[in-house]
Tab-separated table of C-alpha atoms in Angstrom:
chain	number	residue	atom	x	y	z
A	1	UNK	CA	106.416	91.076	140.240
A	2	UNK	CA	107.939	91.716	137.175
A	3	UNK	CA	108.287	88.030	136.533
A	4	UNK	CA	104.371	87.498	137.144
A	5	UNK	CA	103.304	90.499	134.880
A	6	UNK	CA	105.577	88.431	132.053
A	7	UNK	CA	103.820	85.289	132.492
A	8	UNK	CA	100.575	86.860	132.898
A	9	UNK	CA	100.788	88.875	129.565
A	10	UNK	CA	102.467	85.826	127.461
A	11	UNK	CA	99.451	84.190	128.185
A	12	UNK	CA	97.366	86.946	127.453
A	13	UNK	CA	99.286	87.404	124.022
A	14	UNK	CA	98.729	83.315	123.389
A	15	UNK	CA	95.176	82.952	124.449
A	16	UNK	CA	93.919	86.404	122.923
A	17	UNK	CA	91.573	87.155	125.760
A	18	UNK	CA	89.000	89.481	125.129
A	19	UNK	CA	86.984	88.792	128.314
A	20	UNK	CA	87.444	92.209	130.588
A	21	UNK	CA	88.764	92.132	134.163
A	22	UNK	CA	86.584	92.667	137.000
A	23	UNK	CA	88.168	95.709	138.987
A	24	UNK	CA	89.692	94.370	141.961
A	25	UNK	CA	87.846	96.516	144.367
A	26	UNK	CA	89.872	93.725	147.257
A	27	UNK	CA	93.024	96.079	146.980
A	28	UNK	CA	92.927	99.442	146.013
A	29	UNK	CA	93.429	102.530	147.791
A	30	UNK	CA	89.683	102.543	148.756
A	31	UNK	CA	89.836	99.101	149.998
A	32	UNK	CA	92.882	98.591	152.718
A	33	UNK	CA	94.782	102.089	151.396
A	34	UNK	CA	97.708	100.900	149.165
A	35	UNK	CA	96.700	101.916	145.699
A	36	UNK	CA	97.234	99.542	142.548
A	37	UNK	CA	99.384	99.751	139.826
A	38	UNK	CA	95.806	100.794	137.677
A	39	UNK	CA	95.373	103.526	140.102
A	40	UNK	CA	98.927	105.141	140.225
A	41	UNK	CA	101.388	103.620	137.497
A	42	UNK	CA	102.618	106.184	134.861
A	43	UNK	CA	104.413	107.536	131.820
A	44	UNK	CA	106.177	104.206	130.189
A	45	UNK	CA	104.980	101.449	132.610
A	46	UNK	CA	101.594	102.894	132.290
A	47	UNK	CA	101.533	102.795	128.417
A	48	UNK	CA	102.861	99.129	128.386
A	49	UNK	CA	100.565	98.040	131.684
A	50	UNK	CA	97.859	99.090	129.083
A	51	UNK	CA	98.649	97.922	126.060
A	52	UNK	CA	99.778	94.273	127.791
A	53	UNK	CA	95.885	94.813	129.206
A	54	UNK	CA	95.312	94.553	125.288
A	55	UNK	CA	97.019	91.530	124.420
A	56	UNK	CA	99.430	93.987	122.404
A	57	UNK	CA	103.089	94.169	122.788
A	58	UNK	CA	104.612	97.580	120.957
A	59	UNK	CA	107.767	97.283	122.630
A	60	UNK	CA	108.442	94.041	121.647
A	61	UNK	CA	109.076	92.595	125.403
A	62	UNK	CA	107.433	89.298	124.406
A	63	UNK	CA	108.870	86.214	122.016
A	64	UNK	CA	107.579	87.200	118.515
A	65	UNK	CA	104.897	85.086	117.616
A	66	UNK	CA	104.646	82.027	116.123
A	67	UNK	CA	104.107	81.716	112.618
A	68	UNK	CA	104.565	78.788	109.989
A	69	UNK	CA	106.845	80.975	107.879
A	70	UNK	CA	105.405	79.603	104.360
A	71	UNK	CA	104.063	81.430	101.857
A	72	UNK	CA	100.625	81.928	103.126
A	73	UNK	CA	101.230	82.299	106.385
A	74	UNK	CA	104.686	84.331	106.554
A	75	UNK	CA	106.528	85.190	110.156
A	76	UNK	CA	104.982	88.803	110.718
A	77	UNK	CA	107.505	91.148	111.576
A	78	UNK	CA	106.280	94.624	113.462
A	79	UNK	CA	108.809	98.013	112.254
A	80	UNK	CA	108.550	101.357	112.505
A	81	UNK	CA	110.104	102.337	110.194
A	82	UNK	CA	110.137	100.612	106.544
A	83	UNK	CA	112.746	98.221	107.251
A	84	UNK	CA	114.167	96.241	109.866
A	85	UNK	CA	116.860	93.541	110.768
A	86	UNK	CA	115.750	89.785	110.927
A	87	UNK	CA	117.463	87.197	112.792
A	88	UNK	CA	116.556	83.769	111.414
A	89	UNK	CA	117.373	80.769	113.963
A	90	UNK	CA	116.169	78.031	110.677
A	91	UNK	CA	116.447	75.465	112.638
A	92	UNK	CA	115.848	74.840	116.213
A	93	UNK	CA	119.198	74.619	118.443
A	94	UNK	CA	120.845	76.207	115.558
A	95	UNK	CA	124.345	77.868	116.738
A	96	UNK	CA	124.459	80.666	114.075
A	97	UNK	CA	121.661	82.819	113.057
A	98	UNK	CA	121.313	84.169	109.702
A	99	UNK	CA	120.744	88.357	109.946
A	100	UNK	CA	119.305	90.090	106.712
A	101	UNK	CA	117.592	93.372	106.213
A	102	UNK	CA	113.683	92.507	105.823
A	103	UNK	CA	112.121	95.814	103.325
A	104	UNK	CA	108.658	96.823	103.057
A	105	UNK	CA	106.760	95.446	100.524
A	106	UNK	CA	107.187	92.192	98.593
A	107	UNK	CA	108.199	89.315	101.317
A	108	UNK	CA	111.537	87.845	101.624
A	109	UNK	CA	112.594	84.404	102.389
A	110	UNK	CA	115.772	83.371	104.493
A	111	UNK	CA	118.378	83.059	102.196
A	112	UNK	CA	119.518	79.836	104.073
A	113	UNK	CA	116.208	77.882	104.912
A	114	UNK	CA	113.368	80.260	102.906
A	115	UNK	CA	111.484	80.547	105.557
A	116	UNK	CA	109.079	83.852	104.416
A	117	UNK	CA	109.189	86.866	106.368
A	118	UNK	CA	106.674	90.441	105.805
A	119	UNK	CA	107.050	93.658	107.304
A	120	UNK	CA	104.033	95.123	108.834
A	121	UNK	CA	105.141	98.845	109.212
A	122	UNK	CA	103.021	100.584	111.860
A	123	UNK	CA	103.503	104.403	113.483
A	124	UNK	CA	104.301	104.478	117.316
A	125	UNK	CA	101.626	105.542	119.264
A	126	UNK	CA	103.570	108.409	120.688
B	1	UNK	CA	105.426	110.326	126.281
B	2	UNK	CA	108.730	108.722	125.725
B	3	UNK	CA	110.053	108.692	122.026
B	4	UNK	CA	111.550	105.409	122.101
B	5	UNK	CA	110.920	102.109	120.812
B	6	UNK	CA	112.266	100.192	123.348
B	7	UNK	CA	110.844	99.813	127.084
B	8	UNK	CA	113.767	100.028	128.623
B	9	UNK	CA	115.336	102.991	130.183
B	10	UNK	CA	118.217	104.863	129.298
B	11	UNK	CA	118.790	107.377	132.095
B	12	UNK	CA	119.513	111.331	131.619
B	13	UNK	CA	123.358	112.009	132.114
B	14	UNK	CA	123.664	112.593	136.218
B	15	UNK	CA	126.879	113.965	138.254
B	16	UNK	CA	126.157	111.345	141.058
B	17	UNK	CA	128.373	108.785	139.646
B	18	UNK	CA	131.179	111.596	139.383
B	19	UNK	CA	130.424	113.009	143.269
B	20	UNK	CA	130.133	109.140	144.280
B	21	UNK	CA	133.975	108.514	142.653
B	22	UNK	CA	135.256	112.088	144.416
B	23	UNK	CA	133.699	110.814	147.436
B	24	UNK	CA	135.634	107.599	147.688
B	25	UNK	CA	138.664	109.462	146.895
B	26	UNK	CA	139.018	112.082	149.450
B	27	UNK	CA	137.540	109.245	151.882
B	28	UNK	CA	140.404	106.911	151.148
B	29	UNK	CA	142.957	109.672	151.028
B	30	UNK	CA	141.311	111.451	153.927
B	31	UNK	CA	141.879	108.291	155.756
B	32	UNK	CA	145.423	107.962	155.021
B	33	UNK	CA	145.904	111.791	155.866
B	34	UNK	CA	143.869	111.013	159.283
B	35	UNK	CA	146.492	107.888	160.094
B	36	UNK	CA	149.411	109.723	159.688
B	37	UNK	CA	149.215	113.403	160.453
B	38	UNK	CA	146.129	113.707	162.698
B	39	UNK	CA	143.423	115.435	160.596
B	40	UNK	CA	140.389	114.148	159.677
B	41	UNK	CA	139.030	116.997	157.592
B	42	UNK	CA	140.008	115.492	154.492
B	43	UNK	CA	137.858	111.906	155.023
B	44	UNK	CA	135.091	114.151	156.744
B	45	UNK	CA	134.745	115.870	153.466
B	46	UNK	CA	134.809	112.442	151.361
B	47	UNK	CA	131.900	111.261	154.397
B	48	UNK	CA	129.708	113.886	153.682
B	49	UNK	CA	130.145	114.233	149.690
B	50	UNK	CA	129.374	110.300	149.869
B	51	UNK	CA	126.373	110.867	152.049
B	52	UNK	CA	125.271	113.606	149.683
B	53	UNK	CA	125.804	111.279	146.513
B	54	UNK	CA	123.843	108.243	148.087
B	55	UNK	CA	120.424	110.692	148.902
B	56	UNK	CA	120.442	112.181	145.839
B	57	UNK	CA	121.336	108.960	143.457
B	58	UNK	CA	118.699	107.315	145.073
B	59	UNK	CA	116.238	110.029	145.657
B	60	UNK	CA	116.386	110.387	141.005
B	61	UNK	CA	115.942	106.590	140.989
B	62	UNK	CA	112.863	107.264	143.269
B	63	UNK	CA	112.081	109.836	141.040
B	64	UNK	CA	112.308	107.874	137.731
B	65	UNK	CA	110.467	105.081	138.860
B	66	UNK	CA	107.592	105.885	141.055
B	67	UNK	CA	106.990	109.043	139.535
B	68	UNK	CA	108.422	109.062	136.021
B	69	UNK	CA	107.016	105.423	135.216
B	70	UNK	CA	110.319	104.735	133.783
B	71	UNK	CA	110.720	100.963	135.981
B	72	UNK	CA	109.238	99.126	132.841
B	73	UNK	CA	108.753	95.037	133.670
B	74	UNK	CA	112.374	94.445	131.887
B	75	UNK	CA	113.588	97.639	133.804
B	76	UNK	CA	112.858	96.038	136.914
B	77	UNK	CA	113.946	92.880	136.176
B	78	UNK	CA	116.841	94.368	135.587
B	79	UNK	CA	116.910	95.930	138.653
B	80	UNK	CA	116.492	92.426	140.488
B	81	UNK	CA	119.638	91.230	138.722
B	82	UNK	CA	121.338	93.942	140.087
B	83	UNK	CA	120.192	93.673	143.840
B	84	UNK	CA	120.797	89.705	143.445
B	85	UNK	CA	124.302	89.952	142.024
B	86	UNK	CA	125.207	92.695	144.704
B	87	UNK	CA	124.180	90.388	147.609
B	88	UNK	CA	125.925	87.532	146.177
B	89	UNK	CA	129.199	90.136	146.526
B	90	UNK	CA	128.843	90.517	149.727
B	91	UNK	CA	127.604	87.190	150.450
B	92	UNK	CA	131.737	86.359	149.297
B	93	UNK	CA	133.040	89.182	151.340
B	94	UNK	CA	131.642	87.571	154.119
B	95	UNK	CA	132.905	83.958	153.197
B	96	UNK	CA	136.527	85.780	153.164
B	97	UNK	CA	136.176	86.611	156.888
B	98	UNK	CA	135.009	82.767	157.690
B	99	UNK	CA	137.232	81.749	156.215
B	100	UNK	CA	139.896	83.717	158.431
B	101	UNK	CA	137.949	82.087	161.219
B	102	UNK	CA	137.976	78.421	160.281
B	103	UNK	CA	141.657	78.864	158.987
B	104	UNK	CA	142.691	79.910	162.613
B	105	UNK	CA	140.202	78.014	164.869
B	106	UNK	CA	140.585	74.413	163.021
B	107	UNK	CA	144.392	74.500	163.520
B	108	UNK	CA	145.196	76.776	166.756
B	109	UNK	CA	148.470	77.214	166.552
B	110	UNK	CA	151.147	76.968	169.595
B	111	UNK	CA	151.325	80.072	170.136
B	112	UNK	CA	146.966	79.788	171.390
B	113	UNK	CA	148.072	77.106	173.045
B	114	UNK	CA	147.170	74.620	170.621
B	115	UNK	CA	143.416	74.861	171.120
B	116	UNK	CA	140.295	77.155	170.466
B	117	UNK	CA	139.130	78.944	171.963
B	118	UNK	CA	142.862	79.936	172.669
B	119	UNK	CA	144.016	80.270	176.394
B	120	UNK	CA	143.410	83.462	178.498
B	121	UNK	CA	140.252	83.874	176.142
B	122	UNK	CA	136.886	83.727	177.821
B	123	UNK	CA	134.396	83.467	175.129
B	124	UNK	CA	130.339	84.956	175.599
B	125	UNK	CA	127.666	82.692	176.912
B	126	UNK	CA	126.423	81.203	173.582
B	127	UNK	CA	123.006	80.719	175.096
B	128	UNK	CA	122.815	84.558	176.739
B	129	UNK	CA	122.543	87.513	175.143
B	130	UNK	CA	123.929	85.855	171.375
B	131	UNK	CA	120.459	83.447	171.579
B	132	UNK	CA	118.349	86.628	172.576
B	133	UNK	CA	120.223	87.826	169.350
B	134	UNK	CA	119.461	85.174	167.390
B	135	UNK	CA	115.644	85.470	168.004
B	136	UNK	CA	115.395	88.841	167.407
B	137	UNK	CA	116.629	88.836	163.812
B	138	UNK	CA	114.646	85.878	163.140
B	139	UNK	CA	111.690	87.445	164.589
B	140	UNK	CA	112.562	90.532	161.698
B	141	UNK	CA	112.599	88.309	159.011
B	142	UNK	CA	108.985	86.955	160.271
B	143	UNK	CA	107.468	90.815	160.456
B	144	UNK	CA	108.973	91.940	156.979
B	145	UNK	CA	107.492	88.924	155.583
B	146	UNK	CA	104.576	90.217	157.234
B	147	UNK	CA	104.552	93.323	155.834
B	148	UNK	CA	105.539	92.126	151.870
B	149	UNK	CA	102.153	90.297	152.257
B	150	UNK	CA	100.607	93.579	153.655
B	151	UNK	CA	101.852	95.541	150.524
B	152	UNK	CA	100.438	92.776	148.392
B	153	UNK	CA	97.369	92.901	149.724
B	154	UNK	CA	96.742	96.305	149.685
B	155	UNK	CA	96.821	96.460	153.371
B	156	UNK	CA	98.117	100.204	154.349
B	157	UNK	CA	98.160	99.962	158.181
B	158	UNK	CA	99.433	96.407	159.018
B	159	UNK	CA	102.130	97.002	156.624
B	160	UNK	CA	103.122	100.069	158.156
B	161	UNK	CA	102.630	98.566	161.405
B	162	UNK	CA	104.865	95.383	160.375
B	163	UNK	CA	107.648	97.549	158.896
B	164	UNK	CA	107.697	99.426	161.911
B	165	UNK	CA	108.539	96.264	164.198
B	166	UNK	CA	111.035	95.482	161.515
B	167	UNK	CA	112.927	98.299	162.242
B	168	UNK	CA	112.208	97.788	165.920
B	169	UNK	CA	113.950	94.833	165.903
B	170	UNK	CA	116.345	95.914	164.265
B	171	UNK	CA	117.350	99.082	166.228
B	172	UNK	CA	117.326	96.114	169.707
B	173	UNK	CA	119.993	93.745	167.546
B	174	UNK	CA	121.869	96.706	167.391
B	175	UNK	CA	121.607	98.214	170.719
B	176	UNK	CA	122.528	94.778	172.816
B	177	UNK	CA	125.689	94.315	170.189
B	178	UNK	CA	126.747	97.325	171.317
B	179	UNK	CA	126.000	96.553	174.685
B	180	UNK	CA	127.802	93.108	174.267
B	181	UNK	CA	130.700	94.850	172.391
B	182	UNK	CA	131.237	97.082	175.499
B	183	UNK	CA	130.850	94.169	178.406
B	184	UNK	CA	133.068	91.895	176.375
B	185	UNK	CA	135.857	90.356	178.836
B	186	UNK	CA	138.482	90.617	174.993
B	187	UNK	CA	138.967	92.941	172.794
B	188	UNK	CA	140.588	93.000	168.896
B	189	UNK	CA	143.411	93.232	169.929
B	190	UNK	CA	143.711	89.829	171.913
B	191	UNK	CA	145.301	87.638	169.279
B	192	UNK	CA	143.601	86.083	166.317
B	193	UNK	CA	140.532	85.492	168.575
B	194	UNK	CA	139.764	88.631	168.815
B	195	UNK	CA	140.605	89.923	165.422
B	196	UNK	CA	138.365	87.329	164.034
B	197	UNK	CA	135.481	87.807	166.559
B	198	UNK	CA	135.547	91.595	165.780
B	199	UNK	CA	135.881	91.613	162.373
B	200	UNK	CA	133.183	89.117	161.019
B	201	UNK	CA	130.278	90.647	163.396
B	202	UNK	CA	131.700	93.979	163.414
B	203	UNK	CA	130.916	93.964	159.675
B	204	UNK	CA	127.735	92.157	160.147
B	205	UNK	CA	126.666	94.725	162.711
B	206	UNK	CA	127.125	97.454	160.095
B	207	UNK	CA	125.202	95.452	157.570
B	208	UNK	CA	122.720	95.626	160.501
B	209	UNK	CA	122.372	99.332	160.361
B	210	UNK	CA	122.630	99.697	156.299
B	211	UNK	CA	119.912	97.524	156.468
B	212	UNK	CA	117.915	98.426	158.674
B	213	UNK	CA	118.619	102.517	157.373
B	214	UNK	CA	117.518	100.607	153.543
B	215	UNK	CA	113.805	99.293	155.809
B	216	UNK	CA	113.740	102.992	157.205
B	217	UNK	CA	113.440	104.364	154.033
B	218	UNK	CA	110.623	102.070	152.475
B	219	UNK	CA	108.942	102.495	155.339
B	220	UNK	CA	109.102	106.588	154.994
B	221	UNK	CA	108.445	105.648	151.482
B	222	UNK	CA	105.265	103.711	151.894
B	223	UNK	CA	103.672	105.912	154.230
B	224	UNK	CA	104.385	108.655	151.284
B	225	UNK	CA	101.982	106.136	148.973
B	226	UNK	CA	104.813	105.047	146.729
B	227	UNK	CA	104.647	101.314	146.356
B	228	UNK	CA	101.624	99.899	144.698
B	229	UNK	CA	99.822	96.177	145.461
B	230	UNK	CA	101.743	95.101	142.471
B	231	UNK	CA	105.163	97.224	142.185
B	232	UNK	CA	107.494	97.825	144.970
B	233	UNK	CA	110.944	96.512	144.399
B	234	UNK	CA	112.339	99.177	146.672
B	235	UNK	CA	110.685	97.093	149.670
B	236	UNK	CA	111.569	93.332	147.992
B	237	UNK	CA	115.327	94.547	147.424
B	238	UNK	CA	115.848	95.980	151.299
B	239	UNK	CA	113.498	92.462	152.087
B	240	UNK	CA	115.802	90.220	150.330
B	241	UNK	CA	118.628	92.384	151.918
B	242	UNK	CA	117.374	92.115	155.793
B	243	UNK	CA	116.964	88.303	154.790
B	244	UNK	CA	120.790	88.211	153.426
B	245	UNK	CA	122.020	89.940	157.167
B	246	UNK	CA	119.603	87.161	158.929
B	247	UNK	CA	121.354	84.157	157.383
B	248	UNK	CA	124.802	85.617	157.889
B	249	UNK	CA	124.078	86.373	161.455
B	250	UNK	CA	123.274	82.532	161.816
B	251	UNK	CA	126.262	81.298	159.963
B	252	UNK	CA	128.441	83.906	162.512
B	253	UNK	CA	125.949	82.363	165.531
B	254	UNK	CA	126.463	78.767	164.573
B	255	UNK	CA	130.608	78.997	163.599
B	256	UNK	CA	131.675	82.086	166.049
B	257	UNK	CA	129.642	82.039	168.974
B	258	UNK	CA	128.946	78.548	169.375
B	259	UNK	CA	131.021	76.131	167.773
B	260	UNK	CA	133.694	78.492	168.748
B	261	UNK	CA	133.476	78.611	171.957
């Protein structure tokens, strides 16, 4: 289950869907009497059910996103606060990976391949 | 609303794990008490603390997860780790006691007369009650498949219906072992035969009833509403469970019953 609701929401996340999903009326407590995880989920699943509904990921459960890491189109990097640790893997099947503090503000490049990084601070919805 | 950042759960601080500790040790001192002076109060004590710990553990874990919302996708996957890595533990607890078997029935020794089954032993009619056995418990792994595709699809009475035969089936495995265990012409205590024989299914039958006591309780469960179309791991892990007690009934069928006899 868990699995599925992965896949399904990484390719929700990569395709940016904004089409909305028919209520599946087929299985729901009106329908054969086992409810769905829309009718009954709650507190944390519920929030993240939702927000995976969204194409948004504020838990970070996902792979970050892909970016080109150059100047105009830095890796993005979600905080919550006005700083947060980076872990840059510069190349790919690269053994050590270089960890810096990323700031708000100005972005900063990986001091060993300069790949750009930018905070994006944002508040937690709760 | 939880104040974290992270979707994962970190539980509030519970005595359960402190009860469940107390529990083995009165039941493993108990038991030593019970072997040498006669008493059983102490290990009756450890019994019913451990009882005690298991409903209430379990009953919080209900409580975080179906009604707390706290089984998060990496929670539960988590979770499935955890029930995967515990059946592989017993899944080598069990190859200990085939191993006993195949050590002793490859080589009989002198002593057995050189063969296996050993003389004076008079094994059970593989194709009797052992075959009736067989069919049962793969019957049960047909119905609970039955009823994971009921929850799925958000059909309430089949899979109540399905879970029901589980059990069913479950309950008749049990009662004709017993009723084996009782008309058996050996006992455990006839040689390496016996203590082999005894052992390996008496510890399957008691994976039996955990198992079947695990499909009891998703079934009370699911008539209480608790799984949903998309998230019940409480019925997959005591699925994947019944499945586990299946195949090692059919290794013990195959090895035990009928190449061993």
């Amino acid at each position: 289950m868990a699995a599925r609701l992965l896949l399904r929401s990484g390719l929700r996340a990569v395709t940016t869907c904004q089409a909305v999903r028919a209520p599946a009326l087929s299985r729901s407590m009106a329908a054969g009497g086992i409810p769905t995880d829309e009718e009954q989920a709650t507190g944390l699943e519920k929030v993240i059910m939702k927000a995976m509904k969204e194409g948004k990921d504020p838990f970070n459960m996902m792979k970050p996103k892909s970016y080109a890491g150059s100047r105009n189109d830095p890796h993005l990097v979600p905080s919550i606060t006005n700083k947060r640790v980076v872990g840059c893997i510069c190349e790919e099947d690269n053994t050590s990976i270089v960890w810096f503090w990323l700031h708000e503000g100005e972005p900063q490049r990986c001091p060993s391949c300069g790949a750009h990084y930018k905070l994006v601070p944002h508040n937690l919805s709760h | 609303m939880a104040h974290q950042a992270h979707a994962y759960h970190m539980v509030d601080p519970s005595p359960w794990p402190l009860t469940g500790a107390v529990a083995a040790l009165l039941m493993t001192s108990g038991l030593a008490i019970w072997m040498h002076f006669h008493n059983m109060t102490l290990m009756s004590l450890g019994l019913i603390l451990l009882l005690l710990t298991m409903y209430q553990w379990w009953r919080d874990i209900i409580r975080e997860g179906t009604f707390q919302g706290h089984h998060t996708p990496p929670v539960q996957k988590g979770l499935r780790y955890g029930m995967i890595l515990f059946i592989t533990s017993e899944v080598f607890f069990f190859l200990g006691f085939f191993w006993a078997f195949y050590h002793s029935s490859l080589a009989p020794t002198p002593e057995l007369g050189g063969c296996w089954p050993p003389i004076g032993i008079t094994t059970l009619n593989p194709f009797e009650v052992p075959l009736l056995n067989t069919a049962v418990l793969l019957a049960s792994g047909v119905t609970v498949t039955w009823a994971h595709h009921s929850i799925m699809e958000g059909q309430r009475k089949q899979a109540i219906q399905s879970l029901t035969l589980t059990i069913l089936l479950g309950f008749y495995f049990t009662a004709l072992q017993a009723m084996e265990y009782y008309e058996a012409p050996f006992t455990i205590a006839d040689g390496v035969y016996g203590s082999t024989f005894f052992v390996a299914t008496g510890f399957h039958g008691l994976h039996v009833i955990i198992g079947s006591t695990f499909l009891a309780v998703c079934l009370l469960r699911q008539a209480q509403y608790h799984f949903t179309s998309d998230h019940h791991f409480g019925f997959e892990a005591a699925a994947w469970y019944w499945h586990f007690v299946d195949v090692v009934w059919l290794f013990l069928y195959i090895s035990i019953y009928w190449w061993g006899s």
